[in-house]
Amino acid sequence: MFEDRLAQRMQGVQTSPVRELLKLAQRPDIISFAGGLPDPELIDTEGLAEATAYATGEQARHAWQYGTTEGFMPLREQIVRLMATRGASVTPAELLVTTGSQQGIDLIGRVMLDPGDVVVVERPTYLAALQVFGLYQARVEGIEGDAEGMRTDLLEAFLERERPKMIYLITNFSNPTGATLSLERRRHLLELAARHGVMVIEDDPYGELVFDAQASLPPLWALADEVPGAKPWTVYLSSLSKIVAPGLRVAWMALPEWLYGKVTIAKQATDLHTSTLSQATAAHYLASDRLHARLPHMRATYREKAGVLMSALRSRLGGAITFEEPRGGMFVWARFAGGVDASVLAPRAIASGVMFLPGHSFFAGEPDHARVRLSYSLPDRAGIEEGVRRLASVMD
Amino acid sequence: MFEDRLAQRMQGVQTSPVRELLKLAQRPDIISFAGGLPDPELIDTEGLAEATAYATGEQARHAWQYGTTEGFMPLREQIVRLMATRGASVTPAELLVTTGSQQGIDLIGRVMLDPGDVVVVERPTYLAALQVFGLYQARVEGIEGDAEGMRTDLLEAFLERERPKMIYLITNFSNPTGATLSLERRRHLLELAARHGVMVIEDDPYGELVFDAQASLPPLWALADEVPGAKPWTVYLSSLSKIVAPGLRVAWMALPEWLYGKVTIAKQATDLHTSTLSQATAAHYLASDRLHARLPHMRATYREKAGVLMSALRSRLGGAITFEEPRGGMFVWARFAGGVDASVLAPRAIASGVMFLPGHSFFAGEPDHARVRLSYSLPDRAGIEEGVRRLASVMD
């Protein structure tokens, strides 16, 4: 029976705990620190409804019909503008619109990975990326990180010994750690990529959600222009999911020329193209400049909510939990003291009406069972405080 | 260099000629018989704009946020209703919403296929399905068809010799042939699937576009209830692309229970979920019953346009081209007489302002170079006549 081979292929590939918890999070009585869902108050429903009305009115001819696999050109032109505000120069011909950044990760895996290939990730890293690399039967190696992101000195030592096919990392306010790769390490990473001939897949969904806009760092895609030989090895992924609306499923990849056609063919086989309704809506929304007008408020809101969460954790849980302060993004990466296992605590917390994500799923290799990812993005301020109160009651 | 292995994997996988031609089809002076694009006049822009307004108004909370991988529940409930009109009983728990049917084919390939596995298709068949099976390095075997679809007697003989993992076919108004699998062969196919333990992937994007609604046949998914042991081997794919709007990228799969979770995990890794904006729009549109009110006009329009194309071919090309009369769908599958090679003719036709799809890409194995697929769905009646006039001038 082919059930055996099927079982072998799906081995170790489980449904994401985030996705499973999201289902529970729909229970109205649960306060959820689990998902990375944007604050509903920050979604510009008015501006998006207007953009959709435009897409289905003046742009109806495009919005309802088949489009090109590469993406709706007016949207790619808007992404060029958005990338320029991040300090990155890109042309529409280098951009491929994807159905969420998840698809970008998957397409790269599909085109590049053979079973047994080595993929380097931060340790810990985004669990759905681990899931994709697992599906392609890659061997995933985690390089430890700290508050400045992946330890590129450890990466350098690793590259002396092994020949990975790619390095995947979230450069800004990483999921789950919240850490940002420092400028010095960005340059070092690019030098290593160029020297060893290793792809660097930079995933950047959270970069705009920087608490202090002065602290933004240029993407690897931009810095690669200054590092000889680095550009052909860099791929940049970003998304509208965290800053506009995840329901659009609109994201993009910037790709070196040698890879662009191959990834486009893979996308064609996967879903022909991303929803033109979503793409035309996103194009009009970006053209309206409402996003950039709203970003300061978005950043201030998440900064404030992060503060509410950290204050509540300190006052209610005290020494029972430790964490680094995030400087952007959506997550506090914390650690329970006293040998508490987060995955044992999680179902009891749910029974008490609060949900978080046990940290173990984010580790390639040996996990730290005391780790927990707490997202402050979805609940409101009162909800954050009540959620921590419930968490404290479970821990008593 | 891993370029070598990359080249090996992408070998034989080319960008679809349909997708490449679609780009050319955007030239306003070209009359295109190439794509399977719905007639823009048949897209209910008013009803869809209304549905989108509802989705981004009352349903905004859902439309802009993350959703479950399985699909937006109100949409799955509407698909249950739609499937009932096709004589098929299905529950929301058996339905997975996909980003176009292309994704359904890809997910099945991803979950089921190992390199070297045998996949049986009609000969000829949908070229993007061939592309997907090629990407998974399957060995594709074509079984000849006729006006009643795949020759199940030949399939039976094949199954005595070989052990394919799946059979893929378009049961109604197949792409490219326009043929429909007869009721007798449907039953025979299901008996063979049950006896030999082979998956049957039924792709049904065109079934509603039957010229004579009385002639509709039940899907394999429904007939499998009457064939002992067949149900766990059947998968049904359908889509809103041909009957509502391709730009939504909303399609669905009905799956047996043992496969549902595995395909859902694969979809999760691929794009998390389909655009909730598109799903909420589709749900409201289907609930409005505008689709069923419009289907008779849609069928009549395509029937009439098929007639215009066939009359023009007969009067202008006479014996230079032969074809079967379609009874639904979007395609006339024709054959040039006198040793004309369609792929040699195609660029000359484009130079004269008319485009069609050479048939060779639709064949697993040895192609018939005289074949051509002509779609009457996109151009209007005058365009169809003018297109055939241009084609005749090229052939002179």
CSV table of N, CA, C and O in Angstrom, one decimal, chain B residues 115-176:
chain,number,residue,atom,x,y,z
B,115,PRO,N,8.7,10.5,-6.9
B,115,PRO,CA,9.3,10.4,-8.2
B,115,PRO,C,9.2,9.0,-8.8
B,115,PRO,O,9.4,8.0,-8.1
B,116,GLY,N,8.8,8.9,-10.1
B,116,GLY,CA,8.6,7.6,-10.7
B,116,GLY,C,7.2,7.0,-10.6
B,116,GLY,O,6.9,6.1,-11.3
B,117,ASP,N,6.4,7.6,-9.7
B,117,ASP,CA,5.0,7.1,-9.7
B,117,ASP,C,4.3,7.3,-11.0
B,117,ASP,O,4.6,8.2,-11.8
B,118,VAL,N,3.4,6.4,-11.3
B,118,VAL,CA,2.6,6.5,-12.5
B,118,VAL,C,1.3,7.2,-12.3
B,118,VAL,O,0.6,6.9,-11.4
B,119,VAL,N,1.1,8.2,-13.2
B,119,VAL,CA,-0.2,8.9,-13.2
B,119,VAL,C,-0.9,8.7,-14.5
B,119,VAL,O,-0.2,8.9,-15.6
B,120,VAL,N,-2.1,8.2,-14.5
B,120,VAL,CA,-2.9,8.0,-15.8
B,120,VAL,C,-3.7,9.3,-16.1
B,120,VAL,O,-4.4,9.8,-15.2
B,121,VAL,N,-3.6,9.7,-17.3
B,121,VAL,CA,-4.4,10.9,-17.7
B,121,VAL,C,-5.2,10.5,-19.0
B,121,VAL,O,-4.8,9.5,-19.7
B,122,GLU,N,-6.2,11.3,-19.4
B,122,GLU,CA,-6.7,11.2,-20.7
B,122,GLU,C,-5.7,11.6,-21.7
B,122,GLU,O,-4.8,12.4,-21.3
B,123,ARG,N,-5.8,11.1,-22.9
B,123,ARG,CA,-4.8,11.6,-23.9
B,123,ARG,C,-5.6,12.2,-25.0
B,123,ARG,O,-6.4,11.4,-25.7
B,124,PRO,N,-5.6,13.5,-25.2
B,124,PRO,CA,-4.8,14.5,-24.5
B,124,PRO,C,-5.6,15.0,-23.3
B,124,PRO,O,-6.7,14.7,-23.1
B,125,THR,N,-4.9,15.8,-22.5
B,125,THR,CA,-5.5,16.4,-21.3
B,125,THR,C,-4.9,17.8,-21.0
B,125,THR,O,-4.1,18.3,-21.7
B,126,TYR,N,-5.5,18.3,-19.9
B,126,TYR,CA,-5.1,19.7,-19.4
B,126,TYR,C,-3.6,19.9,-19.2
B,126,TYR,O,-3.0,19.1,-18.5
B,127,LEU,N,-3.0,20.8,-20.0
B,127,LEU,CA,-1.6,20.8,-20.0
B,127,LEU,C,-1.0,21.3,-18.6
B,127,LEU,O,0.1,20.8,-18.3
B,128,ALA,N,-1.7,22.1,-17.8
B,128,ALA,CA,-1.1,22.5,-16.5
B,128,ALA,C,-1.2,21.3,-15.5
B,128,ALA,O,-0.4,21.3,-14.5
B,129,ALA,N,-2.0,20.4,-15.8
B,129,ALA,CA,-2.0,19.2,-14.9
B,129,ALA,C,-0.7,18.3,-15.3
B,129,ALA,O,0.0,17.9,-14.4
B,130,LEU,N,-0.5,18.2,-16.6
B,130,LEU,CA,0.8,17.6,-17.0
B,130,LEU,C,2.0,18.2,-16.4
B,130,LEU,O,2.9,17.6,-16.0
B,131,GLN,N,1.9,19.6,-16.3
B,131,GLN,CA,3.0,20.4,-15.8
B,131,GLN,C,3.3,20.0,-14.3
B,131,GLN,O,4.4,19.8,-13.9
B,132,VAL,N,2.2,19.9,-13.5
B,132,VAL,CA,2.3,19.6,-12.1
B,132,VAL,C,2.9,18.2,-11.9
B,132,VAL,O,3.8,18.0,-11.2
B,133,PHE,N,2.3,17.2,-12.7
B,133,PHE,CA,2.8,15.8,-12.5
B,133,PHE,C,4.3,15.8,-12.9
B,133,PHE,O,5.0,15.0,-12.3
B,134,GLY,N,4.6,16.6,-13.9
B,134,GLY,CA,6.1,16.6,-14.3
B,134,GLY,C,6.9,17.2,-13.2
B,134,GLY,O,8.0,16.6,-12.9
B,135,LEU,N,6.5,18.2,-12.5
B,135,LEU,CA,7.2,18.8,-11.4
B,135,LEU,C,7.5,17.7,-10.3
B,135,LEU,O,8.5,17.8,-9.6
B,136,TYR,N,6.5,16.9,-10.1
B,136,TYR,CA,6.7,15.8,-9.1
B,136,TYR,C,7.4,14.6,-9.6
B,136,TYR,O,7.4,13.6,-9.0
B,137,GLN,N,7.9,14.7,-10.8
B,137,GLN,CA,8.7,13.7,-11.5
B,137,GLN,C,7.9,12.3,-11.6
B,137,GLN,O,8.5,11.3,-11.4
B,138,ALA,N,6.6,12.5,-11.8
B,138,ALA,CA,5.8,11.3,-12.1
B,138,ALA,C,6.0,10.8,-13.5
B,138,ALA,O,6.4,11.6,-14.4
B,139,ARG,N,5.7,9.6,-13.8
B,139,ARG,CA,5.6,9.1,-15.1
B,139,ARG,C,4.2,9.1,-15.6
B,139,ARG,O,3.3,8.5,-15.0
B,140,VAL,N,3.9,10.0,-16.6
B,140,VAL,CA,2.5,10.2,-17.0
B,140,VAL,C,2.2,9.3,-18.2
B,140,VAL,O,2.9,9.3,-19.2
B,141,GLU,N,1.1,8.5,-18.0
B,141,GLU,CA,0.7,7.6,-19.1
B,141,GLU,C,-0.7,8.1,-19.6
B,141,GLU,O,-1.6,8.2,-18.8
B,142,GLY,N,-0.8,8.3,-20.9
B,142,GLY,CA,-2.1,8.7,-21.5
B,142,GLY,C,-2.9,7.6,-22.0
B,142,GLY,O,-2.4,6.7,-22.6
B,143,ILE,N,-4.2,7.6,-21.7
B,143,ILE,CA,-5.1,6.6,-22.2
B,143,ILE,C,-6.0,7.3,-23.2
B,143,ILE,O,-6.5,8.4,-22.9
B,144,GLU,N,-6.1,6.7,-24.4
B,144,GLU,CA,-6.8,7.4,-25.5
B,144,GLU,C,-8.3,7.6,-25.1
B,144,GLU,O,-8.9,6.8,-24.4
B,145,GLY,N,-8.8,8.7,-25.6
B,145,GLY,CA,-10.2,9.0,-25.4
B,145,GLY,C,-10.9,9.1,-26.8
B,145,GLY,O,-10.3,9.1,-27.8
B,146,ASP,N,-12.3,9.2,-26.7
B,146,ASP,CA,-13.0,9.5,-27.9
B,146,ASP,C,-14.1,10.4,-27.5
B,146,ASP,O,-14.0,11.1,-26.4
B,147,ALA,N,-15.2,10.5,-28.2
B,147,ALA,CA,-16.3,11.5,-27.9
B,147,ALA,C,-16.9,11.2,-26.6
B,147,ALA,O,-17.6,12.0,-26.0
B,148,GLU,N,-16.8,10.0,-26.0
B,148,GLU,CA,-17.3,9.6,-24.7
B,148,GLU,C,-16.3,9.6,-23.6
B,148,GLU,O,-16.4,9.0,-22.6
B,149,GLY,N,-15.2,10.3,-23.9
B,149,GLY,CA,-14.2,10.5,-22.8
B,149,GLY,C,-13.2,9.3,-22.8
B,149,GLY,O,-13.1,8.6,-23.8
B,150,MET,N,-12.5,9.2,-21.7
B,150,MET,CA,-11.4,8.2,-21.6
B,150,MET,C,-12.0,6.8,-21.9
B,150,MET,O,-13.0,6.4,-21.4
B,151,ARG,N,-11.2,6.0,-22.7
B,151,ARG,CA,-11.6,4.6,-23.1
B,151,ARG,C,-11.3,3.8,-21.9
B,151,ARG,O,-10.2,3.3,-21.7
B,152,THR,N,-12.4,3.5,-21.1
B,152,THR,CA,-12.1,2.7,-19.9
B,152,THR,C,-11.8,1.2,-20.2
B,152,THR,O,-11.2,0.6,-19.3
B,153,ASP,N,-12.1,0.8,-21.4
B,153,ASP,CA,-11.6,-0.6,-21.7
B,153,ASP,C,-10.1,-0.6,-21.8
B,153,ASP,O,-9.5,-1.5,-21.4
B,154,LEU,N,-9.6,0.4,-22.4
B,154,LEU,CA,-8.1,0.5,-22.5
B,154,LEU,C,-7.5,0.7,-21.1
B,154,LEU,O,-6.4,0.2,-20.8
B,155,LEU,N,-8.2,1.5,-20.3
B,155,LEU,CA,-7.7,1.7,-18.9
B,155,LEU,C,-7.7,0.4,-18.2
B,155,LEU,O,-6.7,0.1,-17.5
B,156,GLU,N,-8.8,-0.4,-18.4
B,156,GLU,CA,-8.8,-1.7,-17.7
B,156,GLU,C,-7.6,-2.6,-18.0
B,156,GLU,O,-7.0,-3.2,-17.2
B,157,ALA,N,-7.3,-2.6,-19.3
B,157,ALA,CA,-6.2,-3.4,-19.8
B,157,ALA,C,-4.9,-2.8,-19.2
B,157,ALA,O,-4.0,-3.6,-18.8
B,158,PHE,N,-4.8,-1.5,-19.1
B,158,PHE,CA,-3.6,-0.9,-18.5
B,158,PHE,C,-3.4,-1.3,-17.1
B,158,PHE,O,-2.3,-1.6,-16.6
B,159,LEU,N,-4.5,-1.3,-16.3
B,159,LEU,CA,-4.5,-1.6,-14.9
B,159,LEU,C,-4.1,-3.1,-14.6
B,159,LEU,O,-3.7,-3.4,-13.5
B,160,GLU,N,-4.3,-3.9,-15.6
B,160,GLU,CA,-3.9,-5.3,-15.5
B,160,GLU,C,-2.3,-5.4,-15.5
B,160,GLU,O,-1.8,-6.3,-14.9
B,161,ARG,N,-1.7,-4.4,-16.1
B,161,ARG,CA,-0.3,-4.5,-16.3
B,161,ARG,C,0.5,-3.6,-15.3
B,161,ARG,O,1.6,-3.9,-14.9
B,162,GLU,N,-0.1,-2.4,-15.0
B,162,GLU,CA,0.6,-1.4,-14.2
B,162,GLU,C,-0.2,-1.0,-13.0
B,162,GLU,O,-1.4,-1.2,-12.9
B,163,ARG,N,0.5,-0.4,-12.1
B,163,ARG,CA,-0.1,0.0,-10.8
B,163,ARG,C,0.1,1.5,-10.6
B,163,ARG,O,0.9,1.9,-9.9
B,164,PRO,N,-0.8,2.3,-11.3
B,164,PRO,CA,-0.6,3.7,-11.2
B,164,PRO,C,-1.1,4.2,-9.8
B,164,PRO,O,-1.9,3.5,-9.1
B,165,LYS,N,-0.7,5.3,-9.4
B,165,LYS,CA,-1.1,5.9,-8.1
B,165,LYS,C,-2.4,6.6,-8.3
B,165,LYS,O,-3.2,6.6,-7.4
B,166,MET,N,-2.6,7.3,-9.4
B,166,MET,CA,-3.9,8.0,-9.6
B,166,MET,C,-4.2,8.1,-11.1
B,166,MET,O,-3.4,8.0,-11.9
B,167,ILE,N,-5.5,8.4,-11.3
B,167,ILE,CA,-6.0,8.7,-12.6
B,167,ILE,C,-6.6,10.1,-12.5
B,167,ILE,O,-7.4,10.4,-11.6
B,168,TYR,N,-6.1,10.9,-13.4
B,168,TYR,CA,-6.6,12.3,-13.4
B,168,TYR,C,-7.4,12.5,-14.7
B,168,TYR,O,-7.0,12.2,-15.8
B,169,LEU,N,-8.6,13.0,-14.5
B,169,LEU,CA,-9.4,13.3,-15.8
B,169,LEU,C,-10.4,14.4,-15.5
B,169,LEU,O,-10.9,14.7,-14.4
B,170,ILE,N,-10.7,15.1,-16.6
B,170,ILE,CA,-11.8,16.1,-16.7
B,170,ILE,C,-13.0,15.5,-17.2
B,170,ILE,O,-13.0,15.1,-18.4
B,171,THR,N,-14.0,15.3,-16.4
B,171,THR,CA,-15.1,14.4,-16.8
B,171,THR,C,-16.1,15.1,-17.7
B,171,THR,O,-16.8,14.5,-18.5
B,172,ASN,N,-16.2,16.5,-17.6
B,172,ASN,CA,-17.2,17.2,-18.4
B,172,ASN,C,-16.6,18.2,-19.4
B,172,ASN,O,-15.9,19.1,-18.9
B,173,PHE,N,-16.8,18.1,-20.7
B,173,PHE,CA,-16.3,19.0,-21.7
B,173,PHE,C,-14.8,19.3,-21.4
B,173,PHE,O,-14.4,20.4,-21.2
B,174,SER,N,-14.1,18.2,-21.6
B,174,SER,CA,-12.7,18.2,-21.2
B,174,SER,C,-11.9,19.3,-22.0
B,174,SER,O,-12.2,19.7,-23.1
B,175,ASN,N,-10.9,19.7,-21.3
B,175,ASN,CA,-9.9,20.6,-21.8
B,175,ASN,C,-8.7,19.7,-22.2
B,175,ASN,O,-8.1,19.1,-21.4
B,176,PRO,N,-8.4,19.6,-23.5
B,176,PRO,CA,-8.8,20.4,-24.7
B,176,PRO,C,-10.0,19.8,-25.5
B,176,PRO,O,-10.4,20.5,-26.4
